[in-house]
PDB file of C-alpha atoms in Angstrom:
ATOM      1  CA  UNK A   1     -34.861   5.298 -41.994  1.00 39.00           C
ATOM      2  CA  UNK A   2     -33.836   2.391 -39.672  1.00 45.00           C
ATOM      3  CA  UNK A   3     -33.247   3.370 -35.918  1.00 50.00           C
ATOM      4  CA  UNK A   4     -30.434   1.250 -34.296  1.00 53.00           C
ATOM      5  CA  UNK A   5     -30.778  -0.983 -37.083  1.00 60.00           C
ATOM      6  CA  UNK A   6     -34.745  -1.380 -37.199  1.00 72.00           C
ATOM      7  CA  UNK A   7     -37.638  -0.318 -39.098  1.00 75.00           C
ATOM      8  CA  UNK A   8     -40.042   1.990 -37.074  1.00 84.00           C
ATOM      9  CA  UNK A   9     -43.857   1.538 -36.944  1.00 85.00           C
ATOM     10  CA  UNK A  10     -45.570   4.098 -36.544  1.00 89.00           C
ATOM     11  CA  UNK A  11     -48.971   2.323 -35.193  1.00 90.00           C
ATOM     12  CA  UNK A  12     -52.238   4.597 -34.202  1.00 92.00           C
ATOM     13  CA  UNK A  13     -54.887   2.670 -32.942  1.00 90.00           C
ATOM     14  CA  UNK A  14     -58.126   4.176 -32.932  1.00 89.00           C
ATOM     15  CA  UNK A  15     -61.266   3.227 -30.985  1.00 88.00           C
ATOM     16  CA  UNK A  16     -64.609   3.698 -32.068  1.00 87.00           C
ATOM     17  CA  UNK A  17     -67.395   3.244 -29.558  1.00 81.00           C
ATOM     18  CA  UNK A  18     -64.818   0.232 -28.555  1.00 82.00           C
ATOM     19  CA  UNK A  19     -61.969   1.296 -25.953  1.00 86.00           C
ATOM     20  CA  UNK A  20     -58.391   0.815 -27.514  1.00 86.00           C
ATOM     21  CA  UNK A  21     -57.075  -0.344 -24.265  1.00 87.00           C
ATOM     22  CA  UNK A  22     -53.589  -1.320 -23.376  1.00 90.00           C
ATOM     23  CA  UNK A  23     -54.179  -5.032 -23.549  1.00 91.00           C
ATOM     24  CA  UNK A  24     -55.141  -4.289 -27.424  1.00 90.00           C
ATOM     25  CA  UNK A  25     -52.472  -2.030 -28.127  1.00 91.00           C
ATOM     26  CA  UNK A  26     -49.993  -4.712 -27.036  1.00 93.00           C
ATOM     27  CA  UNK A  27     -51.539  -7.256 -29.083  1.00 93.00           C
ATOM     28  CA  UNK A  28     -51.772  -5.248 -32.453  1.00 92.00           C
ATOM     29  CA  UNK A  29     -48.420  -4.296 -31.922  1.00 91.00           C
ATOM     30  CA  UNK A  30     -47.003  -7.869 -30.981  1.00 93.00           C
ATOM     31  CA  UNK A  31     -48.581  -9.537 -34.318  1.00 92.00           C
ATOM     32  CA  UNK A  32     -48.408  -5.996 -36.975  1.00 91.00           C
ATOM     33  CA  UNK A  33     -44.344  -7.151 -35.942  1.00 89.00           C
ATOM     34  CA  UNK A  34     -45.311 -10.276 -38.667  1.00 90.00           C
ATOM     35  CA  UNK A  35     -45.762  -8.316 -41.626  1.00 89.00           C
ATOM     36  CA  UNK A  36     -42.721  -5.855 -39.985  1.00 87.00           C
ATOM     37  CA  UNK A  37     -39.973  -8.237 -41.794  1.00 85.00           C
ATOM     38  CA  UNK A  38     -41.430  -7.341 -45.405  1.00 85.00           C
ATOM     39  CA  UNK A  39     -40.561  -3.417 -45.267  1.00 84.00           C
ATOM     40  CA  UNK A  40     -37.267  -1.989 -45.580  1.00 83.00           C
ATOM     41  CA  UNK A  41     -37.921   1.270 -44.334  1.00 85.00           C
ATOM     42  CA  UNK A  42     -40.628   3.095 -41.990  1.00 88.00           C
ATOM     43  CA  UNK A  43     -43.867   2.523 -42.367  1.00 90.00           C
ATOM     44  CA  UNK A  44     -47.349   3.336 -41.038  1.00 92.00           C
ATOM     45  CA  UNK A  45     -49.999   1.426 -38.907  1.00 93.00           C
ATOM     46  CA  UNK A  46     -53.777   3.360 -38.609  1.00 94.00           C
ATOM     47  CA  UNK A  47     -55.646   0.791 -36.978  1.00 93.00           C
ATOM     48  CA  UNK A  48     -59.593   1.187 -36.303  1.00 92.00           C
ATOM     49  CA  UNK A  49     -61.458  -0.759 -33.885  1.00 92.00           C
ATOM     50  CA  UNK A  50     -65.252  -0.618 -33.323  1.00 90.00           C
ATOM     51  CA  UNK A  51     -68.263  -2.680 -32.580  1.00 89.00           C
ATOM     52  CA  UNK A  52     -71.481  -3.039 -34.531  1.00 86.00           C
ATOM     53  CA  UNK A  53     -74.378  -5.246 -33.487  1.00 84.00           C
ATOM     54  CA  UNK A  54     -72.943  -8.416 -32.235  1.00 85.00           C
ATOM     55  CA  UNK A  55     -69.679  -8.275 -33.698  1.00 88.00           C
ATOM     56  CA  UNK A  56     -66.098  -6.455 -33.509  1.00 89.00           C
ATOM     57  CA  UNK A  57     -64.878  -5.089 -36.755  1.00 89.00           C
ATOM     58  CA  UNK A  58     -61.008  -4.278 -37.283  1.00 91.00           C
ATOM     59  CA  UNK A  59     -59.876  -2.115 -39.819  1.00 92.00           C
ATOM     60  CA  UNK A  60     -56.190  -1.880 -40.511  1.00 92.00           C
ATOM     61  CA  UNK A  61     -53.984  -0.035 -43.040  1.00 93.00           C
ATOM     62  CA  UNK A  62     -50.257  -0.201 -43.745  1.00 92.00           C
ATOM     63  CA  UNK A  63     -48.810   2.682 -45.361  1.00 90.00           C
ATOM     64  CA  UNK A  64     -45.787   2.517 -46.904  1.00 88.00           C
ATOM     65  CA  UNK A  65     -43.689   4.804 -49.872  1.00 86.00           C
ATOM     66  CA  UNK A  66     -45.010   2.843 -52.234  1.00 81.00           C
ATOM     67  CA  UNK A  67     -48.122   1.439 -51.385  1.00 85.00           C
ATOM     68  CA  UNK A  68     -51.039   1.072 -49.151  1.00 88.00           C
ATOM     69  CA  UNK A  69     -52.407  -2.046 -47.660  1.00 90.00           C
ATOM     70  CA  UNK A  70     -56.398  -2.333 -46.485  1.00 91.00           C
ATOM     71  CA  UNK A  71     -57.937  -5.264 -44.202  1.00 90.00           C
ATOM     72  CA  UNK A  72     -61.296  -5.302 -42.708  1.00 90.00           C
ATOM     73  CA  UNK A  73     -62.961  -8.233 -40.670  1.00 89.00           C
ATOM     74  CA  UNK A  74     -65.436  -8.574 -38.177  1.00 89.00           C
ATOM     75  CA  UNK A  75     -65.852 -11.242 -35.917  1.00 89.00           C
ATOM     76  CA  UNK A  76     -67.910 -11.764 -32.631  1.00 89.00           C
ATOM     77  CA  UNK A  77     -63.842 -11.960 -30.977  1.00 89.00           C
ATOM     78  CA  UNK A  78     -61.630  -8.467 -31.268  1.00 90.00           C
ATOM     79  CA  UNK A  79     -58.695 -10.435 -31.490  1.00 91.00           C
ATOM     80  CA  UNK A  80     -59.419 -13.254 -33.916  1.00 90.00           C
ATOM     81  CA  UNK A  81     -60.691 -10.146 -35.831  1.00 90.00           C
ATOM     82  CA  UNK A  82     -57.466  -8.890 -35.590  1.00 92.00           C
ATOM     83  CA  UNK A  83     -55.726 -12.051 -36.498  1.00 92.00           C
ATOM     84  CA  UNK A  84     -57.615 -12.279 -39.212  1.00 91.00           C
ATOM     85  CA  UNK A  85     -56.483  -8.536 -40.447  1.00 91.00           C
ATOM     86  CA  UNK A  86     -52.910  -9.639 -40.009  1.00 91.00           C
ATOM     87  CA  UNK A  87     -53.443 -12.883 -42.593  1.00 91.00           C
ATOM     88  CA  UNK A  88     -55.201 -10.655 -45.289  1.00 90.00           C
ATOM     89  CA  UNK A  89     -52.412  -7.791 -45.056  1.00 90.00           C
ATOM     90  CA  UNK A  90     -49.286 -10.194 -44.840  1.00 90.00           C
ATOM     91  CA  UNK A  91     -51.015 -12.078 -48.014  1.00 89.00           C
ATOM     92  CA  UNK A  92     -51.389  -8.607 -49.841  1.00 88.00           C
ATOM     93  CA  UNK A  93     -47.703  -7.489 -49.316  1.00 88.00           C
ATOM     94  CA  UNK A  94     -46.549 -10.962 -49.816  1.00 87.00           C
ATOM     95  CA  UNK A  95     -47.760 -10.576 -53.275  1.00 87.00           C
ATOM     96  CA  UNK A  96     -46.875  -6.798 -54.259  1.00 83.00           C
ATOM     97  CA  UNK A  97     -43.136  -7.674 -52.613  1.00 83.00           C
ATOM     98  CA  UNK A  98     -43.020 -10.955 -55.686  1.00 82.00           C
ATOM     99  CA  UNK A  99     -44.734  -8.966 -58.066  1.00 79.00           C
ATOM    100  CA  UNK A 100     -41.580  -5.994 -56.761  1.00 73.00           C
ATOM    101  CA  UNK A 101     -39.279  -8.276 -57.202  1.00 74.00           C
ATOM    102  CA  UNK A 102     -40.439  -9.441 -60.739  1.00 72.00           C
ATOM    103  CA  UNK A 103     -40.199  -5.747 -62.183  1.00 65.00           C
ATOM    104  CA  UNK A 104     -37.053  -4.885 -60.574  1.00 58.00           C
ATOM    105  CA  UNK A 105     -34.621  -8.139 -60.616  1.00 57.00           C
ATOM    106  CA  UNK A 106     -33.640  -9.709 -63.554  1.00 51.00           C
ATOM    107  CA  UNK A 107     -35.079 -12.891 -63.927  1.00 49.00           C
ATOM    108  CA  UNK A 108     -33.368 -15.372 -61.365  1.00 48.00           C
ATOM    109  CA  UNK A 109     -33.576 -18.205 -64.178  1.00 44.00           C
ATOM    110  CA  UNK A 110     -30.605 -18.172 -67.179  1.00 43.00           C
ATOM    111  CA  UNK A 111     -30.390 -19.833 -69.777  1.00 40.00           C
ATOM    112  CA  UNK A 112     -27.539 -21.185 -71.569  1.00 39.00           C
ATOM    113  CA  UNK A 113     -28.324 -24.071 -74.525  1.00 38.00           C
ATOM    114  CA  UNK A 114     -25.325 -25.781 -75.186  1.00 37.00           C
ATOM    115  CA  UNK A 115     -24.328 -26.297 -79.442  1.00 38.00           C
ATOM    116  CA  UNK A 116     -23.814 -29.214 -80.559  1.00 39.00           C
ATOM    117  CA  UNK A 117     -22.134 -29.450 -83.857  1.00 43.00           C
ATOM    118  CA  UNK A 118     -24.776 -31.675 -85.790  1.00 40.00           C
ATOM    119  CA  UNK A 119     -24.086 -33.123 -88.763  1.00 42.00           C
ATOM    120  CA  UNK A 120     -26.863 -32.861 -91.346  1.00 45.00           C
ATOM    121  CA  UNK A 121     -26.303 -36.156 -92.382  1.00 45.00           C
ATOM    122  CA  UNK A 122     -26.757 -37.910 -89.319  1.00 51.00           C
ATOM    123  CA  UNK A 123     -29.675 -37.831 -86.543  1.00 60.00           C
ATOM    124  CA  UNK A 124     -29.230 -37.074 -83.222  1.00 57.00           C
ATOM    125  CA  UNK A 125     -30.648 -39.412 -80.891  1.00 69.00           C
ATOM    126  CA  UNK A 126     -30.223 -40.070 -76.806  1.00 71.00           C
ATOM    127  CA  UNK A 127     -28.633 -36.853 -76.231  1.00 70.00           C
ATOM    128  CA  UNK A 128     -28.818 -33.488 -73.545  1.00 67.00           C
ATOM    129  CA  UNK A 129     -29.454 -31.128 -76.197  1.00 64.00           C
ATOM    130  CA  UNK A 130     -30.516 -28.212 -73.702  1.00 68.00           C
ATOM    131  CA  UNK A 131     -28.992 -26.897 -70.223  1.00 67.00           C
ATOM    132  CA  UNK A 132     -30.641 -24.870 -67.887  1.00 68.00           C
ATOM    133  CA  UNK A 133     -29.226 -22.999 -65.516  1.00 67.00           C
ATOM    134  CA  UNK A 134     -31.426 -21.370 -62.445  1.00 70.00           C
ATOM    135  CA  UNK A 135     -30.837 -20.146 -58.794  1.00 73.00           C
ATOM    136  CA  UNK A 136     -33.205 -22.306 -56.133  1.00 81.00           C
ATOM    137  CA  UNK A 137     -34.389 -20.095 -53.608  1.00 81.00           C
ATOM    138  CA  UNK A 138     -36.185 -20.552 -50.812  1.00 89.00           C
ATOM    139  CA  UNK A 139     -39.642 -19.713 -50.749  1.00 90.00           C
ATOM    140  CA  UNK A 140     -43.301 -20.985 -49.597  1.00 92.00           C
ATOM    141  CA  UNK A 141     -45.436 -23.265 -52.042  1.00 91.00           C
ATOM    142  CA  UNK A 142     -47.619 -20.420 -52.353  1.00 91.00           C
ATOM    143  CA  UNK A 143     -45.220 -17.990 -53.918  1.00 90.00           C
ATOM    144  CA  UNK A 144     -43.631 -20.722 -56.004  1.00 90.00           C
ATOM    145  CA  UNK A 145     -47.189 -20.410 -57.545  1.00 91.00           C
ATOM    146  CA  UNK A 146     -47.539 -16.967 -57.411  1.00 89.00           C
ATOM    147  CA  UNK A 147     -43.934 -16.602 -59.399  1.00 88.00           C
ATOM    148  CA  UNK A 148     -44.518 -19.588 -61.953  1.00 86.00           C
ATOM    149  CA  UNK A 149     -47.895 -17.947 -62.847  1.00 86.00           C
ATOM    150  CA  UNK A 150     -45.614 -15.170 -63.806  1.00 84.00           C
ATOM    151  CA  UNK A 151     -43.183 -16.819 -65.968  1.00 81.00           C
ATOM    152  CA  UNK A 152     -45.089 -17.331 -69.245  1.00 77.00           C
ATOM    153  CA  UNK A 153     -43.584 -20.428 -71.092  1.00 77.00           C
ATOM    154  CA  UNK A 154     -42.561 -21.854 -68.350  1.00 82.00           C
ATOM    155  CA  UNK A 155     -44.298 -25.001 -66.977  1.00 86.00           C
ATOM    156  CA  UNK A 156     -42.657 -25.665 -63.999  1.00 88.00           C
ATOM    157  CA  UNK A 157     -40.120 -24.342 -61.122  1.00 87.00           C
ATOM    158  CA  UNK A 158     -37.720 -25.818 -58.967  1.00 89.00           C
ATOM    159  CA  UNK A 159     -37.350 -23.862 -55.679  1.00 90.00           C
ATOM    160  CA  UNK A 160     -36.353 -24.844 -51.789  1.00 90.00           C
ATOM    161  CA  UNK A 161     -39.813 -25.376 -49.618  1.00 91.00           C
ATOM    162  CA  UNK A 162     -38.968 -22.772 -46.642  1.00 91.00           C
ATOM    163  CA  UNK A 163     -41.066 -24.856 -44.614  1.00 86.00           C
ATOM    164  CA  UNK A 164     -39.554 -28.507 -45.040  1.00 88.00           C
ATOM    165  CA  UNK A 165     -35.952 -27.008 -46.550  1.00 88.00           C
ATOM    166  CA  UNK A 166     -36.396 -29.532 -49.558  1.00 91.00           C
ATOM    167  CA  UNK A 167     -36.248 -29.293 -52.827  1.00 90.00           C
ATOM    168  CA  UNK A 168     -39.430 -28.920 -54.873  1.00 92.00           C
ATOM    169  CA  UNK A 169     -40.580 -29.105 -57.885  1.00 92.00           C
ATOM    170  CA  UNK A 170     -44.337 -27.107 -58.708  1.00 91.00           C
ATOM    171  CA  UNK A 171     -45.744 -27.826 -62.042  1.00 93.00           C
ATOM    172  CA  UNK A 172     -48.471 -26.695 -64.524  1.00 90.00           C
ATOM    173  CA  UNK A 173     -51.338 -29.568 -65.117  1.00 89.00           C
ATOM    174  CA  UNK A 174     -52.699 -30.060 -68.525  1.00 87.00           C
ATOM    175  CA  UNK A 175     -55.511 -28.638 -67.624  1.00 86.00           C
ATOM    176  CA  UNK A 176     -53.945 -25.086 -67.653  1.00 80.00           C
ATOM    177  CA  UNK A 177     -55.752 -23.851 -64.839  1.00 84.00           C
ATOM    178  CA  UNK A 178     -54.272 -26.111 -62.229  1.00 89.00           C
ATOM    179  CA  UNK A 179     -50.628 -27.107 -60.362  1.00 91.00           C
ATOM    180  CA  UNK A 180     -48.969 -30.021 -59.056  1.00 93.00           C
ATOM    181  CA  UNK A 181     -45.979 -30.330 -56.350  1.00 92.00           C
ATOM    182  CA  UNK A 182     -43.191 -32.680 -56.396  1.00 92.00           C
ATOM    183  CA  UNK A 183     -42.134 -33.508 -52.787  1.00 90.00           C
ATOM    184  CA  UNK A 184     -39.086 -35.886 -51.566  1.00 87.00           C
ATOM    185  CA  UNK A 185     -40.827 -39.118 -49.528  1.00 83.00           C
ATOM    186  CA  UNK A 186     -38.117 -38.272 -46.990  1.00 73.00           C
TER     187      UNK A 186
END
């Protein structure tokens, strides 16, 4: 349900022996609008804020349709507690949204090998045997991971850097457990 063309948060902020006041309303609300561009329809905010000891804990969960997000940090500083809440939860439904897209899109990559007419008698040598088409997409380093973990076979992927606009190129290492990124010098 988009409103004018928007998705609606619903966000209730809770405060636990730790006033929720308008200052830390506003600044929930200003950075929860991050993780706002991953959802496609309404979704719901329950953030808890409290103090224990020396330290301020925030607890945040996004529900959505489909899923439900958790993040809790403490931190001697509300708002870098806060902050912090905001990393774990965009990580969390950065992830679900390319695992989403995995199960539901075809696989962006196709492949078309190209026959060559060989004849048994005679070798061939020096020659593109194989031709692979893909899409390039732009995406961050991290998902480029995240998606070539995915692919099984496949030992690298070419994809736009959304944070240079380049080309690049992230490989498996020999040691299996381990990638490398191709970057342009320029």
């Amino acid at each position: 349900m988009k409103r004018n063309g928007e998705i609606v948060m619903n966000i209730k902020i809770t405060g636990k022996e730790l006033k929720a006041t308008d200052a830390i309303k506003d600044y929930v609300e200003k950075k929860l609008e991050r993780i706002q561009k991953y959802f496609e329809d309404d979704f719901d905010v329950n953030v808890t804020i409290r103090t224990e000891k020396n330290v301020q804990i925030a607890e945040m969960h996004v529900i959505t349709k489909a899923n439900t997000y958790r993040a809790v940090t403490e931190h001697s500083d509300l708002y870098a507690s806060i902050d912090k809440d905001i990393d774990i939860l965009e990580g969390q439904i950065r992830k679900a949204k390319t695992k989403r897209e995995k199960i539901n899109k075809e696989e962006s990559i196709k492949i078309k090998e190209t026959t060559l007419v060989i004849n048994e008698e005679k070798e061939v040598e020096d020659e593109i045997l194989k031709t692979m088409y893909y899409d390039i997409k732009p995406i961050a380093p991290e998902d480029a991971k995240l998606k070539l973990e995915e692919m099984r076979g496949s030992n690298f992927l070419t994809f736009i850097n959304v944070d240079t606009g380049k080309v690049n190129v992230i490989f498996r290492l020999k040691d299996g457990k381990n990638f490398g990124l191709v970057e342009p010098a320029n």
